[in-house]
Tab-separated table of C-alpha atoms and ligand atoms in Angstrom:
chain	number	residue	atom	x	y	z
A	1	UNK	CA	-19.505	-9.430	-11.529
A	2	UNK	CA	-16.781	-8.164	-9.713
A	3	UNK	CA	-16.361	-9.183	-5.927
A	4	UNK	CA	-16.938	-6.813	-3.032
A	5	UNK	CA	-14.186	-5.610	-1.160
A	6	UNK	CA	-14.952	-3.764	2.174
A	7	UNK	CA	-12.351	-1.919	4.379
A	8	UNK	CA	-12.302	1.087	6.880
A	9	UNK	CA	-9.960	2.962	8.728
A	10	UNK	CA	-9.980	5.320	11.448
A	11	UNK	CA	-10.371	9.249	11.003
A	12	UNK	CA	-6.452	9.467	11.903
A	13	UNK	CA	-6.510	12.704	9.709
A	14	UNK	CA	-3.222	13.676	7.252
A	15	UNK	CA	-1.995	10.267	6.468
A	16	UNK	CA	1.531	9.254	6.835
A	17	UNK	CA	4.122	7.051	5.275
A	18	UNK	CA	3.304	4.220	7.153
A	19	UNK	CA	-0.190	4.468	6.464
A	20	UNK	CA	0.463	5.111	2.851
A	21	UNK	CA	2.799	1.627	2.359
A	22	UNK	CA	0.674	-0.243	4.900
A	23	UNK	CA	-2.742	0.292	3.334
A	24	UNK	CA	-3.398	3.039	0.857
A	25	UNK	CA	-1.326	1.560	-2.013
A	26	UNK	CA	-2.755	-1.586	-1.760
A	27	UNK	CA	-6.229	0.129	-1.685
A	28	UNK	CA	-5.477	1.844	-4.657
A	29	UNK	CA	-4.525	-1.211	-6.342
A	30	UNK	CA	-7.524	-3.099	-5.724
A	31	UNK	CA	-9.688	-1.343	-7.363
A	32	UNK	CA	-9.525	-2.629	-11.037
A	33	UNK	CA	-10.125	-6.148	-9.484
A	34	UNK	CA	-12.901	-5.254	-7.037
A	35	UNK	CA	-16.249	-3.471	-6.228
A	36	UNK	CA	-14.391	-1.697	-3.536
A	37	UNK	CA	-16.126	0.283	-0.456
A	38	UNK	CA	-13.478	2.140	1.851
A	39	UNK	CA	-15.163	3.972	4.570
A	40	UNK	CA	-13.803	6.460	7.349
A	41	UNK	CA	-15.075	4.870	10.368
A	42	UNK	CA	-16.123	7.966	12.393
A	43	UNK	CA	-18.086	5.756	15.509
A	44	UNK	CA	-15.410	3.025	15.940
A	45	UNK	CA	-13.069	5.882	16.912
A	46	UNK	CA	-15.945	7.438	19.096
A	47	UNK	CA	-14.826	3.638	21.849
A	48	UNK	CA	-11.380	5.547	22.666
A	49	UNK	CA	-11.903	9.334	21.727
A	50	UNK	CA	-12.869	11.632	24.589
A	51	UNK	CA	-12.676	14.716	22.242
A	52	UNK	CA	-14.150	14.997	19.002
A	53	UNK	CA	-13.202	18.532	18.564
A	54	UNK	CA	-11.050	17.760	15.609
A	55	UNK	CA	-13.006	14.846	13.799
A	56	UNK	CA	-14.452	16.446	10.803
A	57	UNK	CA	-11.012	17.882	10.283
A	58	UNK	CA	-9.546	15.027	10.509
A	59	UNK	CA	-12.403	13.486	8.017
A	60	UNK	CA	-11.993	16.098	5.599
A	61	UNK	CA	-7.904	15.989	5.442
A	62	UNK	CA	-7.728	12.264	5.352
A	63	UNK	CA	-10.227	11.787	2.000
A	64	UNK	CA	-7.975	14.370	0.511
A	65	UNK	CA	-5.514	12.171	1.023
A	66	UNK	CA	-6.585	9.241	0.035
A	67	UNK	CA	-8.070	10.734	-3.233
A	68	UNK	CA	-4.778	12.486	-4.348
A	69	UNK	CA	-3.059	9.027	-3.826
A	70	UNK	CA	-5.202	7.606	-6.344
A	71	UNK	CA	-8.794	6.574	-4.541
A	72	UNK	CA	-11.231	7.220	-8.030
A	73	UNK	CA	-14.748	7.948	-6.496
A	74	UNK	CA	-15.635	6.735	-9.989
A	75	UNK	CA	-14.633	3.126	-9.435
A	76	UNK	CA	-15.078	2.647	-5.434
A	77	UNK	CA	-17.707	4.107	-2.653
A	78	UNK	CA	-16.033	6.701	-0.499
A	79	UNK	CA	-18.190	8.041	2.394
A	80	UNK	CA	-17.914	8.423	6.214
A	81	UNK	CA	-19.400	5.297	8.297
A	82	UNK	CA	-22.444	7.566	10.537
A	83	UNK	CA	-23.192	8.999	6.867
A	84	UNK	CA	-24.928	5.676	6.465
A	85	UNK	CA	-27.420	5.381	9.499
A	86	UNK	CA	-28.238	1.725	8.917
A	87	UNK	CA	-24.734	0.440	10.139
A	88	UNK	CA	-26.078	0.905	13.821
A	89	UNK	CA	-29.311	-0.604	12.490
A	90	UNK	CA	-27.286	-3.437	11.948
A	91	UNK	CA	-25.147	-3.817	14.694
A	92	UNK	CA	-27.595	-3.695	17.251
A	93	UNK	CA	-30.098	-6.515	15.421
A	94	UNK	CA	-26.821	-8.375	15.232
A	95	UNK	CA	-25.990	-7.680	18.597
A	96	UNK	CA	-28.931	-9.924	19.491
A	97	UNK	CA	-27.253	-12.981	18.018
A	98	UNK	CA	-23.817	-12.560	19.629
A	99	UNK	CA	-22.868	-13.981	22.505
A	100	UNK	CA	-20.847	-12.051	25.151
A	101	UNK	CA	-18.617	-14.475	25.690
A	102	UNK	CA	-17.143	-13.967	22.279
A	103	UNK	CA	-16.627	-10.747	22.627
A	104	UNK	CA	-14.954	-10.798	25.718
A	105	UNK	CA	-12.295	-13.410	24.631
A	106	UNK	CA	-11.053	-10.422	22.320
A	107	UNK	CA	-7.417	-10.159	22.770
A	108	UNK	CA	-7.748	-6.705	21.796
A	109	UNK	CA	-10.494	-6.070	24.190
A	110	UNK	CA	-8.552	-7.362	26.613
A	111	UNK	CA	-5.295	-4.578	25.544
A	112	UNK	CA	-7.898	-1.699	25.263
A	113	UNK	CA	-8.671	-2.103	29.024
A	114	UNK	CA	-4.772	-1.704	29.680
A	115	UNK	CA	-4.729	1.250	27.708
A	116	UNK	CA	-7.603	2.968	28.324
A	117	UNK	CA	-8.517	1.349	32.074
A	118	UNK	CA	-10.270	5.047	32.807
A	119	UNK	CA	-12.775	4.691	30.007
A	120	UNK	CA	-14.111	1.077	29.336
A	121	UNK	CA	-17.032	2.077	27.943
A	122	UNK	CA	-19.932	-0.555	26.147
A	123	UNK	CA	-18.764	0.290	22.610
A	124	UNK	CA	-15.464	-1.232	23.337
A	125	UNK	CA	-16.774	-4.812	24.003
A	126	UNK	CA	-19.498	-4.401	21.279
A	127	UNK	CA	-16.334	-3.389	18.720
A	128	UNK	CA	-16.648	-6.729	16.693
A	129	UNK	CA	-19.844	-6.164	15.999
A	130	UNK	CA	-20.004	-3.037	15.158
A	131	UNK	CA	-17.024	-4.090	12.267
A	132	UNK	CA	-19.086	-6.846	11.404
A	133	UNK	CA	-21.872	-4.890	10.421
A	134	UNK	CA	-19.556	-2.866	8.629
A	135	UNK	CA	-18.821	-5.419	6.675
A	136	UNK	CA	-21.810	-7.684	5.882
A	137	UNK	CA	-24.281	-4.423	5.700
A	138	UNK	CA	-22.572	-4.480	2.248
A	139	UNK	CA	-22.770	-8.442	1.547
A	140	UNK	CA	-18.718	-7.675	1.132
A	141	UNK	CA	-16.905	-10.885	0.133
A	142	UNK	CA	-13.337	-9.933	0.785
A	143	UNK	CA	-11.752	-7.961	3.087
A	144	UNK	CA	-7.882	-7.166	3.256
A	145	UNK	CA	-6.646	-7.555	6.331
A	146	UNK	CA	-3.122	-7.430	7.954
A	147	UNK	CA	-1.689	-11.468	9.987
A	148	UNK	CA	-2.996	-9.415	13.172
A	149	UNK	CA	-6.380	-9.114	12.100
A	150	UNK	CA	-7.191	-12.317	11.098
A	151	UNK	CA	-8.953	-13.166	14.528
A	152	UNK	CA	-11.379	-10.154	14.179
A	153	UNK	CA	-12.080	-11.330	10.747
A	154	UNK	CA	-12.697	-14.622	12.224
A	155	UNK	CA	-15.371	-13.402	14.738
A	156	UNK	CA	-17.373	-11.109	12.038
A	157	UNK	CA	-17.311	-14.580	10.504
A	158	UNK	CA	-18.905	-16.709	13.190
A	159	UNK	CA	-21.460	-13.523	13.495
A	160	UNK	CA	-22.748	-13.855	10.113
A	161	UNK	CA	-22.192	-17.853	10.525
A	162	UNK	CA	-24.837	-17.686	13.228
A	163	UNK	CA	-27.306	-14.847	11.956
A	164	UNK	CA	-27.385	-17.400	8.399
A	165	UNK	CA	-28.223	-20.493	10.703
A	166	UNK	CA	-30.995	-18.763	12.567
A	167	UNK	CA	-32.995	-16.695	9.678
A	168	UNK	CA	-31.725	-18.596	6.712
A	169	UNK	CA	-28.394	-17.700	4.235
A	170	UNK	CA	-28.435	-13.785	4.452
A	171	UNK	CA	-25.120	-12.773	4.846
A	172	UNK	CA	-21.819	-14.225	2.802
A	173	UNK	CA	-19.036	-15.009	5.219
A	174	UNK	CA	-16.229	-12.049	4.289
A	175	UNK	CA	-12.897	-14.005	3.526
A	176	UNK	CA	-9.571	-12.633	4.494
A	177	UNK	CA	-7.678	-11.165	1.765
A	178	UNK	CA	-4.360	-11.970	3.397
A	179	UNK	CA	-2.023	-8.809	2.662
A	180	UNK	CA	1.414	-8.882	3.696
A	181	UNK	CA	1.276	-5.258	4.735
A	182	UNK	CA	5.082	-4.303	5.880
A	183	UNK	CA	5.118	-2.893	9.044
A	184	UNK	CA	7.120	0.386	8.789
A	185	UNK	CA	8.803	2.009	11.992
A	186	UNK	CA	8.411	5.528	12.469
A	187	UNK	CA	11.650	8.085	13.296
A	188	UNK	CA	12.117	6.438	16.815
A	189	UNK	CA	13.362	3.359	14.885
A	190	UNK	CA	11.614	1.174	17.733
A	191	UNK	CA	8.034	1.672	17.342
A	192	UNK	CA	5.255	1.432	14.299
A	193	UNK	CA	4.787	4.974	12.889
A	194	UNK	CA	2.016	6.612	14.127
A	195	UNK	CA	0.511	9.996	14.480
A	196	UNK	CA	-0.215	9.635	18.356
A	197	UNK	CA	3.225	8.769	19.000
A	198	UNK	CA	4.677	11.241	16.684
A	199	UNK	CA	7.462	9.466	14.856
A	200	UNK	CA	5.066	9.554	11.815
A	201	UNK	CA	6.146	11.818	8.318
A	202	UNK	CA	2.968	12.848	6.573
A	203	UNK	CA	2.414	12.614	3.133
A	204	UNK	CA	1.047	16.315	2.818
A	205	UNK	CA	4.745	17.924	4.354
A	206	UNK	CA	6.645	20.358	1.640
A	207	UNK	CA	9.386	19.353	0.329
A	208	UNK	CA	11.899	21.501	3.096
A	209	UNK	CA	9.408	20.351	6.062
A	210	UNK	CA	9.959	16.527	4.874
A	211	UNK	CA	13.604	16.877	5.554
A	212	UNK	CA	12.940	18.679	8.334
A	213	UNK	CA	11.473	15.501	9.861
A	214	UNK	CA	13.928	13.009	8.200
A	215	UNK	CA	16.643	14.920	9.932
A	216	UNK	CA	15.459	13.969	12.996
A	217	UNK	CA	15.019	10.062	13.031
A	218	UNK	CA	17.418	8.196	15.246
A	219	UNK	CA	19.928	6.425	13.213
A	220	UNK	CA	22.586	3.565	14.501
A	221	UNK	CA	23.001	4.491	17.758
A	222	UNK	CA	26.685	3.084	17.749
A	223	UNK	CA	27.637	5.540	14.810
A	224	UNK	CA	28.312	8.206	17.369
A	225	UNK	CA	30.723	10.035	14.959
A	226	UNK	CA	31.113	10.615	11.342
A	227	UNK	CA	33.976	7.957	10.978
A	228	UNK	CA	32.660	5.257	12.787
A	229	UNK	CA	31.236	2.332	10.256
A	230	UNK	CA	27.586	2.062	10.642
A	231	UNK	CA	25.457	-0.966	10.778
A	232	UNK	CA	22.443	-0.634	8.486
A	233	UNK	CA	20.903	-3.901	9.034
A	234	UNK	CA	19.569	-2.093	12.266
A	235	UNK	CA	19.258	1.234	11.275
A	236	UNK	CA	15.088	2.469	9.955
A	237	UNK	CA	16.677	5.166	7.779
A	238	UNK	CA	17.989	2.080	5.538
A	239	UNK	CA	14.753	0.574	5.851
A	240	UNK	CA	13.118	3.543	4.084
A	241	UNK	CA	15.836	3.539	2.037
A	242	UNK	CA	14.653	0.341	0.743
A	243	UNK	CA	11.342	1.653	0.366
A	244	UNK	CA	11.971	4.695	-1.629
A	245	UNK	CA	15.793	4.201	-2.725
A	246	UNK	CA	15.894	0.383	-3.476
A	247	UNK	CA	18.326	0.218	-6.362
A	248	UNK	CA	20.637	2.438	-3.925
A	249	UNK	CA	20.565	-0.621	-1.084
A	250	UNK	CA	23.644	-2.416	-1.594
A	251	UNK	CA	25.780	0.444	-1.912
A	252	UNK	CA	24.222	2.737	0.905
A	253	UNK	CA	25.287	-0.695	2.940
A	254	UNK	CA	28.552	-0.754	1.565
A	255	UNK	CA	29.175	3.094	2.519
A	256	UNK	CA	28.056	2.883	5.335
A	257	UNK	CA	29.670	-0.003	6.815
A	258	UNK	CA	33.176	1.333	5.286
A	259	UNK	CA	32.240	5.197	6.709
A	260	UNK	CA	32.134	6.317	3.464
A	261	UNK	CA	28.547	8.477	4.079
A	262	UNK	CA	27.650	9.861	7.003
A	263	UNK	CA	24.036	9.596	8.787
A	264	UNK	CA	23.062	13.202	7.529
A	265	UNK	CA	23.923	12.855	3.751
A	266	UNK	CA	22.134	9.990	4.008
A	267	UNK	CA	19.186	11.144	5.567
A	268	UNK	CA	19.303	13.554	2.818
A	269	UNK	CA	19.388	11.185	0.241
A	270	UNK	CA	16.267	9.184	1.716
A	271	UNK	CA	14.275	12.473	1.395
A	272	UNK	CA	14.729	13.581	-1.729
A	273	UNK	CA	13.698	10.131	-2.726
A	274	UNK	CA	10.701	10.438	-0.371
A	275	UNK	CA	10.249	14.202	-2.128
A	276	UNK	CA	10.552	12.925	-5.244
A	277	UNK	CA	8.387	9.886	-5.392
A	278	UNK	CA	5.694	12.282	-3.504
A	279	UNK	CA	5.707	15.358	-5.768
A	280	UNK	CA	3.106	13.854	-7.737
A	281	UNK	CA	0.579	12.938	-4.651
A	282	UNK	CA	1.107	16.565	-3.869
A	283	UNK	CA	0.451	18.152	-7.033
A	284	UNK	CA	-2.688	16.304	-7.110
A	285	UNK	CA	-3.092	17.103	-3.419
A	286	UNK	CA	-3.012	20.743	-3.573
A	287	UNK	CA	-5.094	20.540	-6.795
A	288	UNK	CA	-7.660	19.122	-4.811
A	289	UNK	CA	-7.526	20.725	-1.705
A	290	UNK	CA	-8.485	23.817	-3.777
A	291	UNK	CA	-11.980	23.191	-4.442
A	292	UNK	CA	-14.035	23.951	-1.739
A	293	UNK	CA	-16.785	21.333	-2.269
A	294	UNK	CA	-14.287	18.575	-3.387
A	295	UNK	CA	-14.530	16.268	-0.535
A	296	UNK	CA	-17.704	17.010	0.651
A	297	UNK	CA	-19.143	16.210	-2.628
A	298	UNK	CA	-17.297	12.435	-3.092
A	299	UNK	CA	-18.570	12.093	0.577
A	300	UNK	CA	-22.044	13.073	-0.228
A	301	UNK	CA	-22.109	10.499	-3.136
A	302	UNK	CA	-20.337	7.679	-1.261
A	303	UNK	CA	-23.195	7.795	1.319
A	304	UNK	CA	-25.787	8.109	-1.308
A	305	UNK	CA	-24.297	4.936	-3.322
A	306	UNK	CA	-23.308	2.664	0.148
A	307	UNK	CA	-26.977	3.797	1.524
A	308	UNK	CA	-29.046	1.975	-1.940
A	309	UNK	CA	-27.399	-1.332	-0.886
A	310	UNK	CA	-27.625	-0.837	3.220
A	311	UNK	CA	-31.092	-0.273	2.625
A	312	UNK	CA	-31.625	-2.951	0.701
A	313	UNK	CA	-29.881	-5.195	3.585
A	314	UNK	CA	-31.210	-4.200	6.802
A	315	UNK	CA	-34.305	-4.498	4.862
A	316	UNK	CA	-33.746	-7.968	4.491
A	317	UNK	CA	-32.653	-8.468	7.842
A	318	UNK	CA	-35.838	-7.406	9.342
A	319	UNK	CA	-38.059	-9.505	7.334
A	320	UNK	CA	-35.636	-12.496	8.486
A	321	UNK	CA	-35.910	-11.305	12.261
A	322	UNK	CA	-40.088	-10.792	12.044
A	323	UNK	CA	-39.999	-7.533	12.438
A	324	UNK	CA	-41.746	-6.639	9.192
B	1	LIG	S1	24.697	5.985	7.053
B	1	LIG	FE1	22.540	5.684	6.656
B	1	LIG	S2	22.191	3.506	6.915
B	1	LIG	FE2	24.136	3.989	7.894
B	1	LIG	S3	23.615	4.355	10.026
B	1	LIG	FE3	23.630	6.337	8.989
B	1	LIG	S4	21.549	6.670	8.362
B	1	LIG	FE4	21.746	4.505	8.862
């Protein structure tokens, strides 16, 4: 028996690079090893989105992304998280066994006010718990998780911890699969890439629109002209370089320092490497993004499969609580 791996991720829509070397490719490559579940988590972005005119957009473009980079609906369960009813089932019995304290010692809690001070809403607080029925709805084992999320991990932890000690060993406690996901700066060169910021390059650009994009990131900022040496040790266009162009490193660094390439042929370099290493995620990609029914049908199924075993839990849990 294989172990279960659970992991979601926010309906962010057309996934970018940063997405793709934080957390798809290791996705991808967990599935031989694992029973793997990824879901979209459609109602944890519900605690800071005031519209929801483009969610099932959003939905729909990010599965085709994930399945052209190499998600197999035949080995792991795909599906949207309010496909499968039962997680708010869950969350709410478990609810009843948390105490608010926890959840209010947060850290991230605590940030989401900052950010958001105009809509502090009860879904925020109750965040935790929500991901922790997420997690142990499925009896998951293992779930890979980023240094940062290790104290969220730890609370869905203590949750099932305290559910087990009150109605008897229900739920396994999900260990942290410890992935040292790199954290990749966006074309800003200061902040992580991300779609709300818009520093991000999506996977799903053509092949002119990608240099379009790489043309714009901010480079050394002391190379002001084409003869001045550069310093890539603080420049993100050598980052990526290292990403997509590694057996190019040393001597981009070499030309560089000695002026020997400027910032645009290098640019240009980076994204044909980005272009190339991508052509086959957008063959696939465009493949899929033909058939009409494509997602909605791996969707449909992914619900269908995650609902046998959520049923099978929260059935559990009720006979545990008395209230069967
Ligand atoms: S030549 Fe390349 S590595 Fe050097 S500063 Fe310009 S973009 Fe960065």
């Amino acid at each position: 028996m294989k172990r279960r791996v659970f992991s979601g991720a926010r309906p962010t829509g057309r996934q970018h690079l940063g997405n793709y070397l934080g957390a798809i490719q290791n996705y991808v490559s967990l599935q031989d090893e694992y029973d793997c579940i990824y879901c979209i988590v459609d109602i944890h972005a519900l605690t800071s989105l005031e519209d929801t005119g483009g969610l099932q957009r959003n939905i729909h473009e990010m599965m085709l992304d994930w399945l052209a980079v190499g998600l197999d609906p035949r080995k792991s369960i795909l599906f949207v998280q309010s496909h499968v009813p039962e997680v708010t089932e869950l969350h709410t019995l478990l609810s009843m066994v948390t105490p608010l304290s926890w959840l209010l010692r947060v850290p991230t809690f605590k940030e989401k006010i900052k950010l958001q001070p105009q809509n502090v809403n009860y879904g925020l607080v109750g965040y935790p718990v929500l991901m922790t029925a997420d997690i142990v709805l499925y009896k998951a084992e293992v779930v890979p998780v980023g240094e940062d999320q290790i104290p969220h991990l730890e609370l869905a932890r203590e949750i099932a911890r305290r559910f087990n000690s009150l109605f008897g060993d229900t739920f396994p406690e999900p260990e942290a699969k410890l992935t040292s996901f790199p954290l990749v700066l966006g074309l800003d060169g200061k902040e992580k890439m991300s779609k709300q910021l818009g520093n991000d390059i999506e996977l799903a650009l053509s092949d002119e629109e990608t240099i379009a994009r790489v043309m714009e990131a901010v480079t050394d900022p002391a190379r002001r002209y084409r003869d001045d040496p550069g310093h890539p040790e603080i420049c993100n266009i050598f980052r990526l370089q290292g990403y997509f162009n590694p057996f190019q490193l040393d001597n981009i660094a070499d030309q560089c320092r000695s002026a020997k390439i400027g910032c645009v042929d290098c640019k240009m370099l980076l994204a044909q490497e980005i272009n190339a290493a991508l052509k086959p995620f957008r063959e696939r990609r465009a493949v899929l993004a033909a058939k009409p029914r494509c997602v909605t049908d791996v969707l449909a199924d992914g619900a269908q499969r995650a609902r046998v075993i959520a049923r099978k839990t929260i059935k559990e849990v009720k006979q545990k609580m008395g209230l069967i």
